[in-house]
Coordinates of N, CA and C in Angstrom, one line a residue:
X1 N 28.4 -2.2 37.0 CA 27.8 -2.8 37.8 C 26.5 -3.4 37.5
X2 N 26.4 -5.0 37.5 CA 25.4 -5.7 37.1 C 24.6 -6.1 38.5
X3 N 25.5 -6.5 39.6 CA 25.2 -7.4 40.6 C 25.8 -7.3 41.9
X4 N 25.5 -7.1 43.1 CA 25.9 -7.1 44.2 C 25.5 -8.2 44.9
X5 N 26.5 -9.1 45.8 CA 26.1 -10.2 46.4 C 26.7 -9.9 47.8
X6 N 25.5 -9.4 48.7 CA 26.2 -8.6 50.1 C 26.5 -10.0 51.0
X7 N 27.1 -10.0 51.9 CA 28.1 -10.9 53.0 C 26.7 -11.8 53.3
X8 N 25.5 -11.7 53.4 CA 24.4 -12.4 53.7 C 24.2 -13.4 52.3
X9 N 25.0 -13.3 51.3 CA 24.9 -14.5 50.4 C 23.8 -14.6 49.3
X10 N 22.9 -13.2 49.2 CA 21.8 -12.9 48.5 C 22.3 -11.7 47.3
X11 N 22.3 -12.4 46.2 CA 23.0 -11.4 45.1 C 21.7 -10.4 44.8
X12 N 21.9 -9.6 44.3 CA 20.8 -8.5 44.0 C 21.4 -7.7 42.8
X13 N 20.6 -7.9 41.9 CA 20.7 -7.3 40.3 C 20.6 -5.7 40.5
X14 N 21.8 -5.0 39.6 CA 21.7 -3.5 39.7 C 21.2 -3.3 38.3
X15 N 20.3 -2.3 38.5 CA 19.7 -1.9 36.9 C 20.6 -0.9 36.3
X16 N 21.0 -0.8 35.0 CA 21.8 0.0 34.4 C 21.4 1.3 34.0
X17 N 20.2 1.7 34.9 CA 19.6 2.8 34.6 C 20.3 3.8 35.8
X18 N 20.7 3.3 36.7 CA 21.2 3.8 38.1 C 22.5 4.3 37.8
X19 N 22.7 5.4 37.6 CA 24.3 6.5 37.4 C 25.3 5.8 38.0
X20 N 25.1 5.2 39.6 CA 25.8 4.6 40.2 C 26.7 3.6 39.7
X21 N 25.8 2.7 38.8 CA 26.2 1.3 38.3 C 27.1 1.4 37.4
X22 N 27.2 2.4 36.8 CA 28.5 2.5 35.6 C 29.9 3.1 36.4
X23 N 30.8 2.2 36.2 CA 31.9 2.3 36.9 C 33.1 2.4 36.3
X24 N 33.7 3.0 35.9 CA 34.8 2.9 35.2 C 36.4 3.0 36.1
X25 N 37.0 2.4 35.8 CA 38.6 1.8 36.8 C 39.6 2.3 35.5
X26 N 40.1 3.5 35.7 CA 41.2 4.1 34.7 C 42.3 3.4 34.9
X27 N 43.2 3.3 33.8 CA 44.6 2.7 34.1 C 45.5 3.5 35.1
X28 N 45.2 5.1 35.2 CA 46.1 5.7 35.6 C 45.6 5.8 37.6
X29 N 44.4 4.9 37.7 CA 44.1 4.7 39.2 C 42.9 5.3 39.3
X30 N 42.3 6.2 38.8 CA 41.0 6.6 39.1 C 39.9 6.1 38.9
X31 N 38.7 6.2 39.6 CA 37.8 5.2 39.6 C 36.8 6.6 39.3
X32 N 35.8 6.2 38.2 CA 34.9 7.3 37.8 C 33.6 6.7 37.9
X33 N 32.5 7.3 37.9 CA 31.0 6.8 38.1 C 30.3 7.5 37.2
X34 N 29.4 6.8 36.7 CA 28.3 7.5 35.6 C 28.6 7.4 34.2
X35 N 27.6 7.8 33.7 CA 28.2 7.9 32.1 C 29.3 8.7 31.5
X36 N 29.5 9.8 32.1 CA 29.9 10.9 31.8 C 31.2 10.9 32.9
X37 N 31.1 9.9 33.8 CA 32.2 9.9 34.8 C 32.2 11.1 35.7
X38 N 31.1 11.9 35.8 CA 31.2 13.0 36.9 C 29.9 12.6 38.2
X39 N 29.4 11.5 38.0 CA 28.5 11.4 39.0 C 29.3 11.1 40.3
X40 N 28.9 11.4 41.7 CA 29.1 11.7 42.8 C 28.5 10.4 43.7
X41 N 28.9 9.3 43.9 CA 28.2 8.1 44.6 C 28.0 8.3 45.8
X42 N 28.9 9.5 46.5 CA 29.0 9.8 48.0 C 30.4 9.2 48.5
X43 N 29.8 7.5 48.7 CA 30.6 7.0 49.8 C 31.6 6.2 49.0
X44 N 31.6 6.2 47.9 CA 32.7 5.4 47.0 C 33.9 5.7 46.8
X45 N 34.8 4.9 46.5 CA 36.2 5.3 46.7 C 36.2 6.0 45.1
X46 N 37.5 6.9 45.3 CA 37.9 7.9 44.1 C 39.3 7.3 43.1
X47 N 39.9 6.6 44.0 CA 41.5 6.5 43.5 C 41.6 4.9 44.1
X48 N 42.5 4.3 43.4 CA 43.4 2.8 43.7 C 44.1 2.9 43.2
X49 N 45.3 1.8 43.9 CA 46.6 1.5 43.4 C 46.9 0.2 43.1
X50 N 46.6 -0.5 41.7 CA 46.8 -2.1 41.7 C 48.0 -2.6 42.0
X51 N 47.5 -3.8 42.7 CA 48.7 -4.4 43.4 C 48.5 -5.9 42.8
X52 N 48.8 -6.4 42.1 CA 48.7 -7.5 41.4 C 47.3 -7.7 41.2
X53 N 46.5 -9.0 42.2 CA 45.0 -8.7 42.1 C 44.6 -8.1 42.9
X54 N 45.2 -7.2 43.3 CA 44.3 -6.5 44.6 C 44.3 -4.6 44.1
X55 N 43.3 -4.5 44.9 CA 43.1 -2.7 44.3 C 43.0 -2.3 45.5
X56 N 44.5 -1.8 46.3 CA 44.6 -0.7 47.3 C 43.9 0.5 47.1
X57 N 42.9 0.5 47.8 CA 42.1 2.0 48.3 C 42.7 2.8 49.2
X58 N 43.7 2.5 49.9 CA 44.5 3.7 50.9 C 45.9 4.4 50.5
X59 N 46.6 3.1 49.9 CA 47.9 3.5 49.6 C 47.7 4.2 48.3
X60 N 47.6 5.0 47.6 CA 47.0 5.7 46.7 C 47.9 7.1 46.3
X61 N 48.1 7.4 45.1 CA 48.6 8.7 44.9 C 47.3 9.5 44.9
X62 N 47.7 10.8 45.1 CA 46.7 11.9 45.0 C 46.4 12.5 43.5
X63 N 45.6 11.8 42.6 CA 45.4 11.7 41.1 C 44.3 12.6 41.1
X64 N 44.3 13.5 40.0 CA 43.3 14.7 39.9 C 42.2 13.7 39.0
X65 N 41.1 14.2 39.3 CA 39.8 13.3 38.4 C 38.6 14.4 38.5
X66 N 38.0 14.1 37.3 CA 37.2 15.3 36.6 C 36.1 15.9 37.9
X67 N 35.9 17.2 37.6 CA 34.8 17.8 38.9 C 33.6 16.7 38.4
X68 N 33.1 16.5 39.7 CA 31.7 15.9 40.1 C 30.6 16.7 40.1
X69 N 29.5 16.1 39.5 CA 28.2 17.0 39.8 C 27.7 16.9 41.5
X70 N 27.3 17.7 41.7 CA 27.0 17.9 43.2 C 25.6 16.9 43.4
X71 N 26.0 16.1 44.4 CA 24.7 15.0 44.7 C 24.1 15.1 46.4
X72 N 22.9 15.7 45.8 CA 22.0 16.2 47.1 C 21.9 15.1 48.0
X73 N 22.0 13.7 47.5 CA 22.1 13.0 48.8 C 22.9 12.7 49.7
X74 N 24.3 12.8 49.0 CA 25.6 12.8 49.9 C 25.3 13.7 51.3
X75 N 24.6 14.7 51.4 CA 24.6 15.7 52.7 C 24.0 14.8 53.8
X76 N 23.2 13.6 53.4 CA 22.4 12.8 54.5 C 23.0 11.6 54.5
X77 N 24.3 11.3 53.7 CA 24.6 9.8 53.5 C 25.2 9.6 54.6
X78 N 25.2 8.1 55.3 CA 25.6 7.6 56.3 C 26.9 6.7 55.8
X79 N 27.7 6.9 55.6 CA 28.8 6.1 54.6 C 29.5 4.8 55.4
X80 N 29.4 3.8 54.7 CA 30.1 2.8 55.4 C 31.5 2.2 54.6
X81 N 32.6 2.5 55.2 CA 33.7 2.2 54.8 C 33.9 1.3 53.4
X82 N 34.7 1.4 52.6 CA 34.7 0.8 51.4 C 35.7 -0.8 51.7
X83 N 36.4 -0.3 52.8 CA 37.6 -1.2 53.1 C 38.9 -0.6 52.8
X84 N 39.6 -1.3 53.0 CA 41.4 -0.8 52.6 C 41.5 -1.5 51.2
X85 N 41.0 -2.6 50.8 CA 41.8 -3.0 49.3 C 40.1 -4.1 49.0
X86 N 40.4 -4.0 47.6 CA 39.4 -4.8 47.1 C 40.2 -6.0 46.5
X87 N 39.4 -7.0 46.3 CA 40.2 -8.3 45.7 C 39.6 -8.4 44.4
X88 N 40.4 -8.6 43.2 CA 40.1 -9.3 41.8 C 40.0 -10.7 42.1
X89 N 38.6 -11.1 42.0 CA 38.2 -12.7 41.7 C 38.1 -13.1 40.4
X90 N 37.9 -12.1 39.4 CA 37.6 -12.9 37.9 C 38.2 -11.2 37.4
X91 N 38.9 -11.4 35.8 CA 39.3 -10.0 35.3 C 39.3 -10.8 34.1
X92 N 38.4 -10.4 33.1 CA 38.5 -10.8 31.6 C 38.4 -9.7 30.8
X93 N 38.0 -9.5 29.3 CA 37.7 -8.4 28.7 C 36.4 -7.6 28.9
X94 N 35.2 -8.7 29.2 CA 34.0 -8.5 29.5 C 33.5 -8.6 30.9
X95 N 34.5 -8.9 31.7 CA 33.7 -9.4 33.1 C 34.5 -9.1 34.5
X96 N 34.0 -8.1 35.4 CA 35.2 -7.9 36.6 C 34.4 -8.4 38.1
X97 N 34.9 -9.2 38.4 CA 34.0 -9.6 39.8 C 35.3 -9.1 40.8
X98 N 34.7 -8.8 41.9 CA 35.7 -7.7 42.9 C 35.1 -8.1 44.4
X99 N 35.8 -8.6 45.3 CA 35.3 -9.0 46.3 C 35.9 -7.9 47.4
X100 N 34.8 -7.2 48.0 CA 34.9 -5.9 49.0 C 34.4 -6.3 50.1
X101 N 34.5 -5.3 51.0 CA 34.1 -5.6 52.6 C 32.8 -6.2 52.5
X102 N 31.8 -5.5 52.0 CA 30.5 -5.6 52.4 C 29.8 -6.9 51.4
X103 N 30.8 -7.4 50.4 CA 30.3 -8.6 49.6 C 31.0 -8.4 48.1
X104 N 30.7 -9.1 47.1 CA 31.1 -9.0 46.1 C 30.4 -8.6 45.0
X105 N 31.0 -7.7 44.2 CA 30.2 -6.8 42.9 C 30.9 -7.4 41.7
X106 N 29.8 -7.5 40.8 CA 30.2 -7.9 39.3 C 29.7 -6.7 38.7
X107 N 31.1 -6.7 37.6 CA 31.0 -5.6 36.7 C 31.1 -6.1 35.1
X108 N 29.7 -5.9 34.3 CA 30.3 -6.4 32.7 C 30.2 -5.1 31.9
X109 N 30.9 -5.3 31.0 CA 31.4 -4.6 29.8 C 30.0 -3.7 29.5
X110 N 30.2 -2.4 29.8 CA 29.0 -1.4 29.3 C 29.0 -1.0 27.7
X111 N 27.7 -1.4 27.3 CA 27.5 -0.8 25.5 C 28.4 0.3 25.3

């Protein structure tokens, strides 16, 4: 993830050094975080079901994913729902832009 534009319209750049900024959308419907796929971002979804240009976050199968590293921040996290679905606005070989409940996120190919 390289940028988040919240609903207030102000884009915020995301540092590639943040573990939660490295996101992998697997073809089997799992969403992995961190460079090793084991980072626990607390409130972010773990699974999706692609329906055209929509990533359904609710109607998903129970897909196993790797064990995550405990994240001590999660114990005190106040989570906001990611919404029921994310809309794919742009999808290319190196760029993904998704409209989410709280704003628009831009993902670029990780080196």
